[in-house]
Amino acid sequence: MVRIEHLNKSFGSTHVLNDVNLTVWPGEVVLGPSGSGKSTMLRCINLLETPSAGHILIEDQEITGTNEAEVNALRRDVGMVFQQFNLFGHLTVKENVMIGQIKVLGKSKEEADAEALKQLEAVGLADRADFKPGALSGGQQQRVAIMIVVTHEMGFAKDVADRVVFMEGGVVVEQGTPDVIFNNPQNPRTAEFIGAIA
């Protein structure tokens, strides 16, 4: 269990985390759009970043304010895996989007094809569906990769999470069961995010 109390993190005058209070148990998922503060929060939990203020407890052990030896001991027990936004160079953009829908989400090829075109349209890349990733600009590749990760993360969260936490702008906006967050979000910001990626 990880408990976060009044966590703040700033980089110069930019406030990334703003008074985050959260308890995360096994089986829970934190979601949010790019730039919402998720990665910074994770980096603070693993002490790759020093919080500007607040407390982080892992299994009721305070980790903020620990010395280097204690940090190294913590890192032997607490790890962090970074996602890479890699596209398969031998597949088209549309095939890159489809592969996870077929293999991870269990959709038919026809369903995955239609969904991939819908998603590519949403990010302004429908006209690049049959291009290989190498023919796209870096920004276009990033949009495709983020769309793939967000789509698969949502399906994964729906299937395995006991509770979902939605972050935006460095704050916890809403938390609840996957059914509530995905089917009946109470906060307009959550509803807008879920609607944009659904």
XYZ file of C-alpha atoms in Angstrom, residues 24-107:
84
model
C -3.212 3.198 -3.580
C -3.798 -0.481 -2.818
C -2.855 -3.498 -4.954
C -5.287 -3.842 -7.856
C -5.832 -0.109 -8.282
C -5.003 1.964 -11.353
C -4.151 5.655 -11.783
C -5.249 7.167 -15.124
C -5.077 10.590 -16.688
C -4.131 12.407 -19.868
C -0.580 13.210 -20.845
C 0.756 15.920 -18.547
C -1.634 15.104 -15.684
C 1.160 14.391 -13.191
C 1.063 10.560 -13.147
C 4.710 10.060 -14.112
C 5.931 12.789 -11.765
C 3.967 11.196 -8.932
C 5.548 7.805 -9.711
C 9.001 9.367 -9.862
C 8.382 10.925 -6.435
C 7.234 7.572 -5.025
C 10.481 5.963 -6.227
C 12.444 9.054 -5.090
C 13.755 9.675 -8.585
C 12.349 13.158 -7.934
C 12.385 14.893 -4.568
C 8.909 16.108 -3.576
C 8.631 19.857 -2.960
C 6.335 19.126 0.004
C 4.267 16.319 1.468
C 4.735 12.770 2.651
C 4.923 9.384 0.937
C 4.531 6.186 2.938
C 5.044 2.676 1.590
C 3.561 -0.022 3.820
C 3.312 2.677 6.535
C 7.035 3.503 6.290
C 7.776 7.201 5.644
C 10.130 7.469 2.679
C 10.319 11.229 2.191
C 13.301 12.787 3.903
C 15.294 9.541 3.911
C 19.055 9.462 3.374
C 20.811 7.936 0.367
C 21.404 4.549 2.038
C 17.707 4.286 2.942
C 16.712 5.309 -0.593
C 18.930 2.581 -2.052
C 17.408 0.023 0.339
C 13.924 1.141 -0.736
C 14.807 0.738 -4.403
C 15.704 -2.906 -3.778
C 12.053 -3.483 -2.820
C 10.198 -0.927 -4.953
C 10.654 -0.839 -8.705
C 9.229 1.143 -11.549
C 8.782 0.197 -15.188
C 8.665 2.942 -17.818
C 6.492 2.481 -20.868
C 8.203 2.935 -24.216
C 6.217 4.351 -27.098
C 7.519 1.884 -29.701
C 5.786 1.218 -32.996
C 6.440 -1.835 -35.170
C 8.341 -0.494 -38.184
C 7.329 -3.357 -40.491
C 3.598 -2.746 -39.921
C 1.450 0.105 -41.196
C 0.161 2.716 -38.771
C -3.299 1.115 -38.882
C -1.840 -2.359 -38.255
C 0.074 -0.983 -35.244
C -3.215 0.286 -33.819
C -5.052 -2.951 -34.648
C -2.579 -5.472 -33.215
C -3.280 -4.751 -29.561
C -7.017 -4.611 -30.145
C -6.906 -8.096 -31.641
C -4.345 -9.722 -29.350
C -5.061 -7.889 -26.078
C -8.702 -6.828 -26.319
C -9.895 -9.866 -28.323
C -11.567 -7.935 -31.145
